[in-house]
Coordinates of C-alpha atoms in Angstrom, one line a residue:
Chain A
M1 CA 0.0 0.0 0.0
N2 CA 1.6 3.3 -1.0
L3 CA 1.2 6.6 0.8
T4 CA -1.7 7.8 -1.3
E5 CA -3.6 4.6 -0.6
R6 CA -2.7 4.7 3.0
L7 CA -3.8 8.3 3.3
A8 CA -6.9 7.7 1.3
A9 CA -8.1 5.2 3.8
Q10 CA -10.3 6.5 6.6
P11 CA -8.4 8.2 9.3
M12 CA -8.1 6.4 12.6
S13 CA -10.9 8.0 14.6
N14 CA -11.3 6.0 17.8
P15 CA -9.3 7.6 20.6
R16 CA -9.9 4.5 22.8
A17 CA -8.5 2.0 20.3
D18 CA -5.7 -0.3 21.6
R19 CA -3.2 1.1 19.2
V20 CA -3.9 4.6 20.5
K21 CA -3.4 3.5 24.1
D22 CA -0.2 1.7 23.1
V23 CA 1.2 4.9 21.6
A24 CA 0.1 7.1 24.5
G25 CA 1.6 4.6 27.0
L26 CA 5.1 5.5 25.6
A27 CA 4.8 8.7 27.7
G28 CA 5.8 6.4 30.6
R29 CA 9.4 5.4 31.3
S30 CA 8.6 1.7 32.1
A31 CA 6.6 1.2 28.9
R32 CA 9.4 2.8 26.8
S33 CA 12.1 0.7 28.3
K34 CA 10.1 -2.5 28.1
R35 CA 9.1 -1.9 24.4
G36 CA 12.3 -0.2 23.3
L37 CA 10.3 2.6 21.7
F38 CA 9.8 6.3 22.2
L39 CA 7.6 9.2 21.0
A40 CA 8.9 12.1 18.9
E41 CA 6.2 14.8 18.7
G42 CA 5.7 17.8 16.5
P43 CA 6.7 18.8 13.0
Q44 CA 10.4 19.6 13.8
N45 CA 11.0 16.2 15.4
A46 CA 9.0 14.4 12.6
R47 CA 11.1 16.2 9.9
E48 CA 14.4 15.2 11.5
A49 CA 13.3 11.7 12.3
L50 CA 12.2 11.0 8.7
A51 CA 15.3 12.7 7.2
R52 CA 17.4 10.4 9.3
H53 CA 15.3 7.4 8.5
L54 CA 16.2 7.8 4.8
E55 CA 19.9 7.4 5.8
S56 CA 19.5 4.9 8.6
P57 CA 16.1 3.4 9.6
C58 CA 14.9 5.0 12.8
V59 CA 11.1 5.3 12.4
D60 CA 8.5 2.7 13.3
A61 CA 5.3 4.5 12.8
V62 CA 3.9 8.0 11.9
Y63 CA 0.5 9.3 12.9
V64 CA -0.5 12.6 11.4
T65 CA -3.6 14.7 11.0
E66 CA -4.8 15.9 7.6
D67 CA -4.4 19.5 8.9
A68 CA -0.7 18.9 9.8
L69 CA 0.0 17.3 6.4
G70 CA -1.5 20.4 4.7
R71 CA 0.5 22.8 6.9
H72 CA 3.8 20.9 6.4
P73 CA 4.3 19.9 2.7
D74 CA 7.9 19.1 3.5
I75 CA 6.7 16.4 5.9
A76 CA 4.3 15.1 3.3
A77 CA 7.2 14.9 0.8
L78 CA 9.3 13.0 3.3
L79 CA 6.5 10.6 4.0
E80 CA 6.1 10.0 0.3
R81 CA 9.8 9.0 0.2
V82 CA 9.5 6.5 3.1
A83 CA 6.1 5.2 1.9
G84 CA 7.7 2.4 -0.1
D85 CA 9.3 1.1 3.1
R86 CA 7.0 -1.5 4.6
S87 CA 8.7 -1.3 8.0
V88 CA 7.2 2.2 8.5
F89 CA 3.5 2.3 9.5
V90 CA 1.9 5.6 8.3
R91 CA -1.7 6.5 9.3
L92 CA -3.9 9.5 9.0
V93 CA -5.6 10.2 12.4
T94 CA -8.3 12.5 13.6
R95 CA -7.4 15.4 15.9
E96 CA -9.0 13.5 18.8
V97 CA -6.8 10.5 18.2
L98 CA -3.7 12.6 17.9
A99 CA -4.5 14.4 21.1
A100 CA -5.0 11.0 22.9
M101 CA -1.6 9.8 21.6
S102 CA 0.3 12.9 22.4
D103 CA 1.9 13.9 25.7
A104 CA 2.1 17.6 24.8
V105 CA -0.3 20.2 26.2
T106 CA -0.7 21.5 22.7
P107 CA -0.3 18.6 20.3
Q108 CA 1.1 19.7 17.0
G109 CA -0.5 17.3 14.5
V110 CA 2.1 14.6 14.2
V111 CA 3.5 11.8 16.4
V112 CA 6.3 9.6 15.4
V113 CA 7.2 6.3 17.1
C114 CA 10.9 5.4 17.0
P115 CA 13.0 2.6 18.4
S116 CA 15.5 3.7 21.0
L117 CA 18.5 5.3 19.3
D118 CA 21.2 5.2 22.0
V119 CA 24.6 3.7 21.2
A120 CA 27.4 2.2 23.3
A121 CA 30.1 4.5 24.6
E122 CA 32.7 2.4 22.9
E123 CA 31.1 3.1 19.5
V124 CA 31.3 6.9 20.1
L125 CA 34.9 6.8 21.3
A126 CA 36.1 4.5 18.5
A127 CA 35.1 7.2 16.1
G128 CA 37.7 9.6 17.6
P129 CA 35.4 12.3 18.9
R130 CA 36.6 15.9 19.2
L131 CA 33.8 17.3 21.4
V132 CA 31.5 15.3 23.8
A133 CA 29.0 16.7 26.3
V134 CA 28.4 14.6 29.4
L135 CA 25.3 15.2 31.6
A136 CA 26.0 13.9 35.0
R137 CA 22.7 13.2 36.8
V138 CA 20.8 16.1 35.1
Q139 CA 17.2 15.6 36.2
D140 CA 15.1 18.2 34.4
P141 CA 13.8 16.9 31.1
G142 CA 13.8 20.4 29.5
N143 CA 17.4 21.1 30.6
A144 CA 18.6 17.8 29.1
G145 CA 16.9 18.6 25.8
T146 CA 18.3 22.1 25.8
V147 CA 21.9 20.8 26.3
L148 CA 21.4 18.2 23.6
R149 CA 20.2 20.9 21.2
A150 CA 23.1 23.2 22.2
A151 CA 25.6 20.4 21.7
D152 CA 24.2 19.7 18.3
A153 CA 24.5 23.4 17.4
A154 CA 28.1 23.6 18.7
G155 CA 28.9 20.6 16.4
A156 CA 29.6 18.2 19.3
D157 CA 30.2 14.5 18.2
A158 CA 28.1 12.9 21.0
V159 CA 26.1 13.5 24.1
V160 CA 26.3 11.1 27.1
L161 CA 23.9 10.9 30.0
T162 CA 25.2 9.1 33.1
A163 CA 23.3 6.6 35.1
G164 CA 20.8 8.4 37.3
S165 CA 20.0 11.1 34.7
V166 CA 16.6 11.9 33.3
D167 CA 15.5 9.5 30.6
V168 CA 16.5 11.1 27.3
Y169 CA 13.4 9.6 25.7
N170 CA 11.1 11.4 28.1
P171 CA 8.6 13.2 25.7
K172 CA 9.4 16.6 27.2
T173 CA 13.1 16.0 26.6
V174 CA 12.5 14.9 23.1
R175 CA 10.4 18.0 22.4
S176 CA 13.0 20.4 23.8
T177 CA 15.7 18.9 21.6
A178 CA 13.8 20.2 18.6
G179 CA 15.0 17.3 16.4
S180 CA 18.6 17.2 17.6
L181 CA 18.2 13.8 19.1
F182 CA 18.2 12.5 15.5
H183 CA 21.4 14.4 14.7
L184 CA 24.1 13.1 16.9
P185 CA 24.8 9.8 18.8
V186 CA 23.5 9.6 22.4
V187 CA 24.8 7.3 25.1
V188 CA 22.7 6.6 28.1
G189 CA 23.3 5.0 31.6
A190 CA 27.0 5.6 31.4
D191 CA 29.3 4.9 34.4
L192 CA 31.3 8.1 34.7
P193 CA 34.7 6.9 35.8
E194 CA 34.7 4.1 33.2
L195 CA 33.6 6.5 30.5
L196 CA 36.3 9.0 31.2
R197 CA 39.0 6.3 31.4
A198 CA 38.0 5.2 27.9
A199 CA 37.7 8.8 26.7
R200 CA 41.3 9.5 27.8
E201 CA 42.6 6.4 26.1
A202 CA 40.8 7.8 23.0
G203 CA 42.9 11.0 23.3
C204 CA 40.4 13.3 25.0
G205 CA 41.0 15.8 27.8
V206 CA 38.3 16.2 30.4
L207 CA 36.9 19.5 31.7
A208 CA 34.3 20.0 34.4
A209 CA 32.0 23.0 34.2
D210 CA 32.1 24.3 37.7
G211 CA 31.0 27.8 38.9
H212 CA 33.6 27.5 41.6
G213 CA 36.3 26.2 39.3
D214 CA 39.9 27.7 39.5
V215 CA 40.3 27.9 35.7
D216 CA 38.6 30.9 33.9
L217 CA 37.0 30.0 30.6
D218 CA 37.8 33.4 29.1
R219 CA 41.5 32.9 29.9
L220 CA 41.5 29.6 28.0
Q221 CA 39.7 31.3 25.1
D222 CA 42.2 34.2 25.0
A223 CA 45.1 31.7 25.1
S224 CA 43.5 29.7 22.3
A225 CA 43.0 32.9 20.1
A226 CA 46.6 34.0 20.8
R227 CA 48.0 30.6 19.8
A228 CA 45.9 30.6 16.6
A229 CA 47.3 34.0 15.8
G230 CA 50.8 32.5 16.0
A231 CA 51.9 33.8 19.3
E232 CA 54.7 31.8 20.9
G233 CA 55.0 30.4 24.4
V234 CA 51.3 31.0 25.2
D235 CA 50.8 29.9 28.7
A236 CA 47.5 28.1 29.5
V237 CA 46.8 25.1 31.6
Y238 CA 44.7 23.5 28.9
D239 CA 44.5 23.9 25.1
L240 CA 40.8 24.3 24.2
A241 CA 41.6 23.1 20.7
R242 CA 42.2 19.5 22.1
P243 CA 39.6 16.8 21.8
T244 CA 37.5 17.4 24.9
V245 CA 34.9 15.8 27.0
W246 CA 32.9 18.4 29.0
L247 CA 31.1 17.4 32.2
F248 CA 27.9 19.2 33.2
G249 CA 26.3 18.5 36.6
N250 CA 22.9 18.2 38.2
E251 CA 21.0 21.5 38.0
A252 CA 20.5 21.8 41.8
Q253 CA 23.7 20.5 43.2
G254 CA 26.1 20.8 40.3
L255 CA 28.8 18.2 40.0
S256 CA 29.7 16.3 43.1
A257 CA 33.3 16.5 44.5
Q258 CA 34.0 13.0 43.2
E259 CA 32.7 13.9 39.7
K260 CA 34.9 17.1 39.7
A261 CA 37.9 15.2 40.8
L262 CA 37.6 13.0 37.7
A263 CA 38.3 16.0 35.4
D264 CA 41.7 17.4 34.3
H265 CA 40.4 20.9 35.2
R266 CA 37.5 22.6 36.8
V267 CA 36.5 25.5 34.6
A268 CA 34.3 28.5 35.6
V269 CA 32.2 30.4 33.1
P270 CA 32.8 34.0 34.2
V271 CA 29.8 35.6 35.8
H272 CA 30.0 39.4 35.3
G273 CA 26.8 40.4 36.9
R274 CA 25.3 39.5 40.2
A275 CA 23.8 36.2 39.1
E276 CA 24.9 33.5 41.5
S277 CA 25.4 31.0 38.7
L278 CA 24.2 29.9 35.3
N279 CA 21.7 27.3 34.6
V280 CA 23.1 24.1 33.1
G281 CA 21.8 24.8 29.6
T282 CA 23.4 28.2 29.6
A283 CA 26.7 27.0 31.0
A284 CA 26.9 24.1 28.6
T285 CA 26.2 26.4 25.6
V286 CA 29.1 28.8 26.6
C287 CA 31.5 25.9 27.2
L288 CA 30.7 23.9 24.1
Y289 CA 30.8 27.0 21.9
A290 CA 34.2 28.0 23.4
S291 CA 35.6 24.6 22.5
A292 CA 34.1 24.5 19.1
R293 CA 35.6 27.9 18.2
A294 CA 39.0 26.9 19.5
Q295 CA 38.9 23.6 17.6
R296 CA 37.8 25.3 14.4
R297 CA 40.6 27.8 14.8
G298 CA 43.0 25.0 15.6
A299 CA 42.1 23.2 12.4
D300 CA 43.3 26.2 10.4
R301 CA 46.7 26.2 12.2
P302 CA 49.7 25.6 10.1
Chain B
M1 CA 7.0 42.9 67.3
N2 CA 10.5 41.7 66.4
L3 CA 11.4 38.5 64.4
T4 CA 11.7 36.3 67.5
E5 CA 8.3 37.3 68.7
R6 CA 6.8 37.0 65.3
L7 CA 8.2 33.6 64.8
A8 CA 7.3 32.5 68.4
A9 CA 3.7 33.1 67.5
Q10 CA 1.7 30.2 66.3
P11 CA 2.3 29.5 62.6
M12 CA -0.5 30.3 60.2
S13 CA -2.2 26.9 59.8
N14 CA -5.5 27.5 57.9
P15 CA -4.9 26.9 54.2
R16 CA -8.4 28.4 53.6
A17 CA -7.8 31.7 55.3
D18 CA -8.4 34.9 53.2
R19 CA -4.7 35.9 53.4
V20 CA -3.7 32.6 52.0
K21 CA -6.1 32.9 49.1
D22 CA -4.9 36.5 48.5
V23 CA -1.3 35.3 48.2
A24 CA -2.2 32.3 46.0
G25 CA -4.3 34.6 43.8
L26 CA -1.1 36.3 42.7
A27 CA -0.4 33.3 40.4
G28 CA -2.9 34.9 38.1
R29 CA -1.9 37.8 35.8
S30 CA -5.0 40.0 36.4
A31 CA -4.7 39.8 40.2
R32 CA -1.0 40.7 39.9
S33 CA -1.6 43.7 37.7
K34 CA -4.6 44.9 39.8
R35 CA -2.7 44.7 43.0
G36 CA 0.8 45.6 41.8
L37 CA 2.3 42.6 43.6
F38 CA 3.9 39.3 42.6
L39 CA 5.2 36.1 44.1
A40 CA 8.9 35.2 44.4
E41 CA 9.2 31.6 45.5
G42 CA 12.0 29.4 46.8
P43 CA 15.1 30.1 48.8
Q44 CA 17.2 31.6 46.0
N45 CA 14.5 34.2 45.2
A46 CA 13.9 34.9 48.9
R47 CA 17.6 35.4 49.5
E48 CA 18.0 37.8 46.6
A49 CA 14.8 39.7 47.4
L50 CA 15.7 40.2 51.0
A51 CA 19.3 41.2 50.1
R52 CA 17.9 43.8 47.7
H53 CA 15.4 45.0 50.2
L54 CA 18.2 46.0 52.6
E55 CA 19.4 48.4 49.9
S56 CA 16.1 49.5 48.4
P57 CA 12.8 48.2 49.8
C58 CA 11.2 45.6 47.6
V59 CA 9.6 43.1 49.9
D60 CA 6.0 43.3 51.2
A61 CA 5.7 40.0 53.0
V62 CA 7.5 36.7 53.7
Y63 CA 5.9 33.4 54.5
V64 CA 8.2 30.6 55.6
T65 CA 8.0 27.2 57.1
E66 CA 10.0 26.3 60.2
D67 CA 11.7 23.6 58.2
A68 CA 12.9 26.1 55.6
L69 CA 14.2 28.5 58.2
G70 CA 16.2 25.6 59.7
R71 CA 17.6 24.6 56.3
H72 CA 18.5 28.1 55.3
P73 CA 20.2 29.9 58.2
D74 CA 21.3 32.7 55.7
I75 CA 17.6 33.5 55.1
A76 CA 16.9 33.5 58.8
A77 CA 19.8 36.0 59.2
L78 CA 18.4 38.2 56.4
L79 CA 14.9 38.1 58.0
E80 CA 16.5 39.1 61.3
R81 CA 17.9 42.2 59.6
V82 CA 14.6 43.2 58.0
A83 CA 12.6 42.4 61.1
G84 CA 12.8 45.9 62.5
D85 CA 11.2 47.1 59.3
R86 CA 7.5 47.4 60.0
S87 CA 6.7 47.5 56.3
V88 CA 7.6 43.8 55.9
F89 CA 5.1 41.3 57.2
V90 CA 6.9 38.1 58.2
R91 CA 5.0 35.0 59.3
L92 CA 5.8 31.4 60.0
V93 CA 3.3 29.1 58.2
T94 CA 2.6 25.4 58.1
R95 CA 3.6 23.3 55.1
E96 CA 0.0 23.0 54.1
V97 CA -0.4 26.8 54.1
L98 CA 2.8 27.2 52.1
A99 CA 1.6 24.7 49.6
A100 CA -1.7 26.5 49.3
M101 CA 0.1 29.8 48.6
S102 CA 2.7 28.4 46.2
D103 CA 2.3 28.0 42.5
A104 CA 5.2 25.5 42.3
V105 CA 4.7 21.8 41.8
T106 CA 7.3 21.3 44.6
P107 CA 7.0 24.3 47.0
Q108 CA 10.3 25.1 48.6
G109 CA 9.4 26.4 52.0
V110 CA 9.3 30.1 51.4
V111 CA 7.1 32.6 49.5
V112 CA 7.9 36.3 49.2
V113 CA 5.4 38.9 48.1
C114 CA 6.9 41.9 46.4
P115 CA 5.6 45.0 44.7
S116 CA 6.2 45.2 40.9
L117 CA 9.8 46.2 40.3
D118 CA 9.8 47.3 36.7
V119 CA 11.1 50.7 35.8
A120 CA 10.6 53.1 32.9
A121 CA 12.8 52.8 29.8
E122 CA 13.8 56.4 30.2
E123 CA 15.3 55.6 33.6
V124 CA 17.4 52.7 32.2
L125 CA 18.6 54.8 29.2
A126 CA 19.4 57.8 31.3
A127 CA 22.0 55.7 33.2
G128 CA 24.0 55.2 29.9
P129 CA 23.7 51.4 29.6
R130 CA 26.4 49.4 27.8
L131 CA 24.5 46.2 27.4
V132 CA 20.7 45.7 27.2
A133 CA 18.7 42.6 26.3
V134 CA 15.3 43.1 24.6
L135 CA 12.8 40.2 24.5
A136 CA 10.4 40.9 21.6
R137 CA 7.2 38.9 22.1
V138 CA 8.9 36.0 23.9
Q139 CA 6.0 33.9 25.2
D140 CA 7.4 31.0 27.2
P141 CA 7.7 31.9 30.9
G142 CA 10.8 29.7 31.4
N143 CA 12.6 31.1 28.3
A144 CA 12.0 34.7 29.5
G145 CA 13.4 33.8 33.0
T146 CA 16.4 32.0 31.4
V147 CA 17.3 35.0 29.3
L148 CA 17.0 37.3 32.3
R149 CA 19.3 35.1 34.3
A150 CA 21.8 34.9 31.4
A151 CA 21.6 38.7 31.0
D152 CA 22.4 39.1 34.7
A153 CA 25.4 36.7 34.4
A154 CA 26.7 38.5 31.3
G155 CA 26.6 41.7 33.3
A156 CA 23.8 43.4 31.2
D157 CA 22.5 46.7 32.5
A158 CA 18.9 46.0 31.9
V159 CA 16.3 43.6 30.3
V160 CA 13.4 44.9 28.4
L161 CA 10.2 43.0 27.5
T162 CA 8.1 44.4 24.6
A163 CA 4.4 44.7 24.7
G164 CA 2.9 41.3 23.9
S165 CA 5.6 39.4 25.8
V166 CA 5.0 37.0 28.7
D167 CA 4.4 38.7 32.1
V168 CA 7.8 38.9 33.7
Y169 CA 6.0 38.4 37.1
N170 CA 4.6 35.0 36.0
P171 CA 5.6 32.7 38.9
K172 CA 7.3 30.3 36.5
T173 CA 9.3 33.2 35.0
V174 CA 10.3 34.4 38.4
R175 CA 11.3 30.9 39.5
S176 CA 13.5 30.4 36.4
T177 CA 15.3 33.7 37.0
A178 CA 16.8 32.2 40.2
G179 CA 16.9 35.6 41.8
S180 CA 18.2 37.6 38.8
L181 CA 14.9 39.6 38.7
F182 CA 16.2 41.4 41.9
H183 CA 19.6 42.2 40.4
L184 CA 19.0 44.3 37.3
P185 CA 16.4 46.8 36.1
V186 CA 13.5 45.4 34.0
V187 CA 11.3 47.3 31.7
V188 CA 8.0 45.9 30.6
G189 CA 5.4 46.7 27.9
A190 CA 7.9 48.6 25.8
D191 CA 7.1 49.9 22.3
L192 CA 10.0 48.6 20.2
P193 CA 10.5 51.4 17.7
E194 CA 10.2 54.0 20.4
L195 CA 12.6 52.2 22.7
L196 CA 15.2 51.8 19.9
R197 CA 15.0 55.5 18.9
A198 CA 15.7 56.5 22.5
A199 CA 18.5 53.9 22.9
R200 CA 20.2 55.2 19.8
E201 CA 20.0 58.7 21.2
A202 CA 21.6 57.3 24.3
G203 CA 24.5 56.1 22.2
C204 CA 23.6 52.4 21.7
G205 CA 23.9 50.3 18.6
V206 CA 21.2 47.8 17.9
L207 CA 21.8 44.1 16.9
A208 CA 19.1 41.6 16.1
A209 CA 19.9 37.9 16.9
D210 CA 18.7 36.2 13.7
G211 CA 19.6 32.7 12.6
H212 CA 19.4 33.9 9.0
G213 CA 21.4 37.0 9.6
D214 CA 24.1 38.1 7.2
V215 CA 26.6 39.0 9.9
D216 CA 28.4 36.1 11.6
L217 CA 28.9 36.5 15.4
D218 CA 32.3 34.7 15.3
R219 CA 33.6 37.3 12.8
L220 CA 32.6 40.2 15.0
Q221 CA 34.3 38.4 17.9
D222 CA 37.5 37.8 16.0
A223 CA 37.6 41.4 14.9
S224 CA 37.1 42.6 18.4
A225 CA 39.9 40.4 19.7
A226 CA 42.2 41.6 16.9
R227 CA 41.3 45.2 17.7
A228 CA 42.0 44.7 21.4
A229 CA 45.4 43.1 20.5
G230 CA 46.3 46.4 18.8
A231 CA 45.8 45.3 15.2
E232 CA 45.3 48.3 12.8
G233 CA 42.6 48.7 10.2
V234 CA 40.4 45.8 11.5
D235 CA 37.5 45.5 9.2
A236 CA 34.2 44.7 10.8
V237 CA 30.7 46.0 10.2
Y238 CA 30.1 46.5 13.9
D239 CA 32.4 47.0 16.9
L240 CA 31.1 44.6 19.6
A241 CA 32.7 46.8 22.3
R242 CA 30.1 49.5 21.6
P243 CA 27.2 50.0 23.9
T244 CA 24.7 47.6 22.5
V245 CA 21.0 46.7 22.6
W246 CA 20.4 43.1 21.5
L247 CA 17.0 42.0 20.2
F248 CA 15.8 38.4 20.8
G249 CA 12.6 37.2 19.1
N250 CA 9.6 35.0 19.8
E251 CA 10.7 31.4 20.3
A252 CA 8.4 30.0 17.5
Q253 CA 8.6 32.7 14.8
G254 CA 11.8 34.6 15.8
L255 CA 11.9 38.3 15.1
S256 CA 9.5 39.6 12.5
A257 CA 10.7 41.3 9.4
Q258 CA 9.7 44.7 10.8
E259 CA 11.6 44.0 14.1
K260 CA 14.7 42.9 12.2
A261 CA 14.6 46.0 10.1
L262 CA 14.8 48.2 13.2
A263 CA 18.3 46.8 14.0
D264 CA 21.6 48.1 12.6
H265 CA 22.6 44.5 11.8
R266 CA 21.2 41.0 11.8
V267 CA 23.7 38.7 13.5
A268 CA 23.7 34.9 13.3
V269 CA 25.1 32.7 16.0
P270 CA 27.1 30.1 14.0
V271 CA 25.5 26.6 14.0
H272 CA 28.3 24.1 13.5
G273 CA 26.2 20.9 13.7
R274 CA 22.9 20.0 12.1
A275 CA 20.7 21.8 14.6
E276 CA 18.3 24.0 12.7
S277 CA 18.5 26.8 15.2
L278 CA 19.2 27.6 18.8
N279 CA 16.5 28.2 21.4
V280 CA 16.2 31.8 22.5
G281 CA 17.9 31.2 25.8
T282 CA 20.9 29.6 24.2
A283 CA 21.2 32.3 21.5
A284 CA 20.8 35.1 24.0
T285 CA 23.6 33.6 26.2
V286 CA 26.0 33.4 23.3
C287 CA 25.3 36.9 22.0
L288 CA 25.3 38.6 25.4
Y289 CA 28.6 36.9 26.5
A290 CA 30.2 37.9 23.2
S291 CA 29.3 41.5 23.8
A292 CA 30.4 41.4 27.5
R293 CA 33.8 39.9 26.5
A294 CA 34.4 42.5 23.8
Q295 CA 33.3 45.4 26.1
R296 CA 35.6 44.2 28.9
R297 CA 38.5 43.9 26.5
G298 CA 37.5 47.3 25.1
A299 CA 37.7 48.8 28.6
D300 CA 41.4 47.7 28.8
R301 CA 42.2 49.4 25.5
P302 CA 44.8 52.2 25.7

């Protein structure tokens, strides 16, 4: 059955159907982990999931309203391209069914069901990553998603969540990634000491973002700019152009003393005003962009 | 009645008392605007509100549980210092009363009632600001709070919300500022063209954060670093060390064409990975930190 036939069929209209309940159930962590599936909601996630699916299968099912198809011709075009693929189940649904499937307060017309995407840490490290963001026990779904999106924007090679972190497949996290979950490899449930041992063997330095850290990020950036400009004998405790794993801590308590001790340096993002600290999304953005800039400059070095 | 006497009195224990309903009512925008009051919840906000109150009165009432007082001796000490001030009403409350007053899912033991703090744009501009963040029709309470906190951390002189933005006194916004609302002047309900006209008269340049902008933020930063290092004839369309007003747009649609046209330049934060864009909190952080760094370097210039 091609897409036209599928979409010509009557839309699913019974919000109490078993399939609807199955999809809605993926809002819960235990159902997700038992079934190895998660929900990606909204046009941005649908677009990125389908685009990735064309390179490497990652979509199980797509439920979409007629309205949403009309509003997003690019998604309709992507659906057309995956329609030949029997492994993807595509169905038109009524607004009521979509609302029943969705976890969002304001459902946005399309819900995609995907198998879990996380990969093993070994796989990420074997690829020789230059920039990796590690979330150590970050609890807030929105924060985790924001860091993932910022890591993607900064061109990071992977994001790692340690054991005890929020579930990266939480619908709120997935929504706040705005599709970035489909852009870069994600590792979950990592043991931090083990991960860092392996990352060092793969040639990475390790920096901890720490408001009370003794190394100032601006100094590292200035040193990196001076080095790139050809200055000799630049003195800095760490070369930001190196392959780097950044550690970001829990939003309430930050990194623990043990977690900080695992890093080569504890780096503070300068706070110029009277704010006591930055939130984890903000701090991660500044740190990852600082590394990305230094690395891109470093790549131009003779 | 001093603090000891006040706190020795029986805690307020009736969650249905009129005073409790009055406080809880401040979760609603119309009650806030009618009464000119807002809620600041949690220890971080309480601490910053009370610290500011000692310099310039901004606290009407404090409701706190015995538990929270025990957990936060610094707040107890601050309350001791404001206790002589008859204008501040301080009462011990039971957990049930605190929960009834609070808007938070997990109330944190202390609720402060404050009069609105916003100031007129003229006042901000008369002080000769060097860095101002303008939120143009930002709708999400958490995003607005995150930008306010990032602006504080970057050392901005003020934050402005245009007409049609989320209410800065929304309890969710106040919570996500983590106290920054008490650190820097906030202007609300601004008319954008009028504000920018006055800001230019006060010597400010105007930059719009725009993912599709034709000016690259990294280039401006490189030029600023080169200039600070004494390079001659540095060519850049805008000197980041100038006093600057940054415009940040609505999270879904970004800045409108008219809003963008009001700026001197439309500046893109580089996106290195495959993320389509940054969220407004992330973009604002990168832009404001870039200006802050250039201005601090500029201040050292001979």
